[in-house]
Short mmCIF file of C-alpha atoms in Angstrom, two decimals:
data_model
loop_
_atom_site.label_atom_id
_atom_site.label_comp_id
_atom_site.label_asym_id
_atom_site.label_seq_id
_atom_site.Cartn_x
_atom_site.Cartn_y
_atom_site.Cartn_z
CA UNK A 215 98.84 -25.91 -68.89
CA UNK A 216 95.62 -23.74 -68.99
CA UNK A 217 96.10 -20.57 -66.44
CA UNK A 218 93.74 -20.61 -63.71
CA UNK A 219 91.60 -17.69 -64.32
CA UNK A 220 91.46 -16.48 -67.95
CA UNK A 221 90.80 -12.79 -67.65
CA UNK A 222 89.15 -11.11 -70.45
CA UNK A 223 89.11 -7.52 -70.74
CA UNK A 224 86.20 -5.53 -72.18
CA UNK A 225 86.21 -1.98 -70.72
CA UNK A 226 90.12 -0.54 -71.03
CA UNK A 227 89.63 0.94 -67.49
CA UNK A 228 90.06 -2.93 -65.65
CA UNK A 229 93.65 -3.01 -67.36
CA UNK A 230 94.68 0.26 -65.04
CA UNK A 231 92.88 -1.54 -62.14
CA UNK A 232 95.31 -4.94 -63.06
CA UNK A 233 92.03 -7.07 -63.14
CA UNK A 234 94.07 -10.15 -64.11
CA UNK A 235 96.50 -10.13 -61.32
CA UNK A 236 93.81 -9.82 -58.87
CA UNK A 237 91.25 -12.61 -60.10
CA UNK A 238 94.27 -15.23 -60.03
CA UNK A 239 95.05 -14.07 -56.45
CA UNK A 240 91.71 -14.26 -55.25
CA UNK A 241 90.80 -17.12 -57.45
CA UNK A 242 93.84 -18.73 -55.79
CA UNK A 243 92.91 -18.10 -51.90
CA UNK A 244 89.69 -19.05 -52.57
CA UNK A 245 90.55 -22.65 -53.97
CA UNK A 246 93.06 -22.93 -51.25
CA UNK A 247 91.01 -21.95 -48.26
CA UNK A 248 88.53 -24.46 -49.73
CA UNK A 249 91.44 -27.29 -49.34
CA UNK A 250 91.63 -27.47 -53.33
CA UNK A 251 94.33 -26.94 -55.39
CA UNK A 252 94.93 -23.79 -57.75
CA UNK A 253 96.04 -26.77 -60.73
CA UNK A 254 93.40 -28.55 -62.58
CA UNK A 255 90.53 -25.93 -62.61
CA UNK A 256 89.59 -23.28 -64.75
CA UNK A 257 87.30 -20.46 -65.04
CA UNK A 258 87.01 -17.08 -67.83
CA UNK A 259 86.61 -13.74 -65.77
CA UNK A 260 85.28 -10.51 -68.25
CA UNK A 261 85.88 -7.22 -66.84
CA UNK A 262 83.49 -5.05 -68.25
CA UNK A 263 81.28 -2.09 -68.23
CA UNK A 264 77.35 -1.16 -66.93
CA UNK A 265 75.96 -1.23 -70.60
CA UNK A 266 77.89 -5.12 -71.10
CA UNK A 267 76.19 -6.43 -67.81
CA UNK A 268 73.03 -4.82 -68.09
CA UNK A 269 72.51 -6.75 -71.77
CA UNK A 270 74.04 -10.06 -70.09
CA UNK A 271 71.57 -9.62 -66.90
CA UNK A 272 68.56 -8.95 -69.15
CA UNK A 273 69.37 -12.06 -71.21
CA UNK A 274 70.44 -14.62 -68.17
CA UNK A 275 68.13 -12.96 -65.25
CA UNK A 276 65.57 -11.22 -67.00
CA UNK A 277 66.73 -8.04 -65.44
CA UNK A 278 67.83 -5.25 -67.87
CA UNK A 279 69.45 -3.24 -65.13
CA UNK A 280 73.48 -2.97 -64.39
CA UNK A 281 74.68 -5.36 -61.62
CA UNK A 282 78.31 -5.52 -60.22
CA UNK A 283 78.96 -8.96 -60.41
CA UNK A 284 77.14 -12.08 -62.58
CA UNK A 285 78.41 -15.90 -62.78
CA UNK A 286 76.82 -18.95 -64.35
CA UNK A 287 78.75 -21.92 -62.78
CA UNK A 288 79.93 -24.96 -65.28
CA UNK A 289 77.40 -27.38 -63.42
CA UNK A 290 75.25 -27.10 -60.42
CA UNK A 291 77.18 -28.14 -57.30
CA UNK A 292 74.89 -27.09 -54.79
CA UNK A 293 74.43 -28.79 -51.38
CA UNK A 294 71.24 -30.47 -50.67
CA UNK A 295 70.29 -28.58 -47.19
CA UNK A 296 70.44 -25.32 -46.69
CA UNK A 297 73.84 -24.46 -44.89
CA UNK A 298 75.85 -27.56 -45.82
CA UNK A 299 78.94 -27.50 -48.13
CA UNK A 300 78.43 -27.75 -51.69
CA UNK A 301 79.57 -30.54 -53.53
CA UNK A 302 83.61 -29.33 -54.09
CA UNK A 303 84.73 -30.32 -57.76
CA UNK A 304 87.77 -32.84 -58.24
CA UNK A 305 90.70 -30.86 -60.14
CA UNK A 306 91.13 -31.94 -64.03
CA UNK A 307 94.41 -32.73 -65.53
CA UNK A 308 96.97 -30.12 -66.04
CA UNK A 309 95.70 -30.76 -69.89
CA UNK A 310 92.46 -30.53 -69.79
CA UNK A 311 91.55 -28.79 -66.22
CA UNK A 312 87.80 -29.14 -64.42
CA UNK A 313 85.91 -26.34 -65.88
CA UNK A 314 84.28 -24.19 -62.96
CA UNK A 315 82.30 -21.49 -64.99
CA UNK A 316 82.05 -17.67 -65.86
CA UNK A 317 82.07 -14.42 -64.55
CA UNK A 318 81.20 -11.19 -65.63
CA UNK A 319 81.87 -7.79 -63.20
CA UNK A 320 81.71 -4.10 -64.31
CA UNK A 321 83.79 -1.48 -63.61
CA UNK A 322 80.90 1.08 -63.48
CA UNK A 323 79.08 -0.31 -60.68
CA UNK A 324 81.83 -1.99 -58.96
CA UNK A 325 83.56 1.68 -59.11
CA UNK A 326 80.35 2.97 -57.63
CA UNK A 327 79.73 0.88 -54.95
CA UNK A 328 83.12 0.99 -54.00
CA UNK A 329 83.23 5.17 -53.33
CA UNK A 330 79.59 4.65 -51.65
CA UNK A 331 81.10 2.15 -49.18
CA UNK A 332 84.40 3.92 -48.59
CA UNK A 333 86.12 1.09 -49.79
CA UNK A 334 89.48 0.75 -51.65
CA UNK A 335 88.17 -0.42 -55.12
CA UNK A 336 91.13 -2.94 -55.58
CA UNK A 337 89.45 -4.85 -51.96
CA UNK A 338 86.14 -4.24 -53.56
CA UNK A 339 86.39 -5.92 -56.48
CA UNK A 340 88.28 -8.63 -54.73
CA UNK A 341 85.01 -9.26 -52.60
CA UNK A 342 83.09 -9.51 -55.99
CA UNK A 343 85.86 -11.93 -57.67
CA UNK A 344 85.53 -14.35 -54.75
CA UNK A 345 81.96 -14.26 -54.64
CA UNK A 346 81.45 -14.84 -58.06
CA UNK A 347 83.93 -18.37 -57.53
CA UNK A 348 81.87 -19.08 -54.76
CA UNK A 349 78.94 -19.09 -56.70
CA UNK A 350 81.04 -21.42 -59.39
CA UNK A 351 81.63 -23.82 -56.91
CA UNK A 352 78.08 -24.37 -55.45
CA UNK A 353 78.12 -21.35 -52.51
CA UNK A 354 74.93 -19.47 -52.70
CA UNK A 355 72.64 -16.67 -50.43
CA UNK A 356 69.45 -16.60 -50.99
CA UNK A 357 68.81 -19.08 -47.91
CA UNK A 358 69.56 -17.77 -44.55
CA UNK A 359 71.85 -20.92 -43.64
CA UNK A 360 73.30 -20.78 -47.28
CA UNK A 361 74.25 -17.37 -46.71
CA UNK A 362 75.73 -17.51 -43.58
CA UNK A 363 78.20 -19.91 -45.21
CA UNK A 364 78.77 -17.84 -47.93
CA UNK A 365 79.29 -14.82 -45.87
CA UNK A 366 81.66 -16.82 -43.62
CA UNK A 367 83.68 -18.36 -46.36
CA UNK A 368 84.20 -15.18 -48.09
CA UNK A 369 85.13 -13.57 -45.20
CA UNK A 370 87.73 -16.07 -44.03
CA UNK A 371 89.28 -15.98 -47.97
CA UNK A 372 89.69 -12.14 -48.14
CA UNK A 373 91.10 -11.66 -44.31
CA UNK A 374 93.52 -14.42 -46.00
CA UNK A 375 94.13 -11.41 -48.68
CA UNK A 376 94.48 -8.82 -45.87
CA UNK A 377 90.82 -7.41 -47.22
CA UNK A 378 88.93 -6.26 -44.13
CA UNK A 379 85.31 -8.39 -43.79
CA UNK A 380 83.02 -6.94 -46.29
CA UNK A 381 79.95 -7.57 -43.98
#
């Protein structure tokens, strides 16, 4: 059985920050406060730096600067109207789980934002982790309506967590 979130580690400094631990416990209340269950999907998580994202955002977004958090989602499963659910994947087999996509966060910026906010970095990058699933399963922000669910969802996954609403 493939693990939920396959964590891979770029930058040394996500290992003292136990990146793993907390993408498969975010990963986990996000799929569950979205009625779906942690077996049967999959998706890679890479904890890296500001130089790693910057070169990923230049090549994907055309934007050569650092970001905190990037994800390119397995297939589009956005909603037709703004504000309406996105189009929830069915779980895979145990063998061969649904594939739900990559992210990529960095330490440097997350770390940044984090002190700038006055935020524990551990709830921080928790925020980021769930937004980037979000965005793997269809959720999205750059309409007003599409945001609000976003917002909303995200909020209701990390008060799950015991993380305080980001917004």
């Amino acid at each position: 059985m493939e693990p939920l979130v396959d964590t891979v580690i770029e930058d040394p400094r996500w290992e003292g920050l136990g990146l793993a631990t907390l993408a498969d416990r975010a990963a986990g209340a996000a799929l569950a406060a979205l009625s779906l269950p942690e077996q049967g999907f999959a998706l890679c998580l890479m904890g890296c730096d500001d130089a790693r994202i910057a070169e990923l955002n230049a090549a994907f977004r055309a934007k050569g600067t650092p970001t905190n958090v990037l994800s390119w989602p397995s297939e589009d499963r956005a909603a037709d109207a703004p504000g309406a659910m996105p189009l929830l994947p069915d779980p895979g087999p145990a063998d061969d789980p649904e594939e739900l996509g990559d992210i990529a966060i960095s330490f440097d910026t997350s770390a940044r934002e984090a002190a700038e906010q006055g935020k524990p970095l551990e709830d921080h990058v928790t925020h980021l982790v769930v937004h980037g699933i979000l965005h793997l399963l269809g959720f999205d922000h750059i309409d007003d309506l599409d945001a609000e669910l976003m917002e909303t969802t995200e909020t209701r996954i990390l008060a799950s967590l015991g993380v305080a609403d980001p917004y």
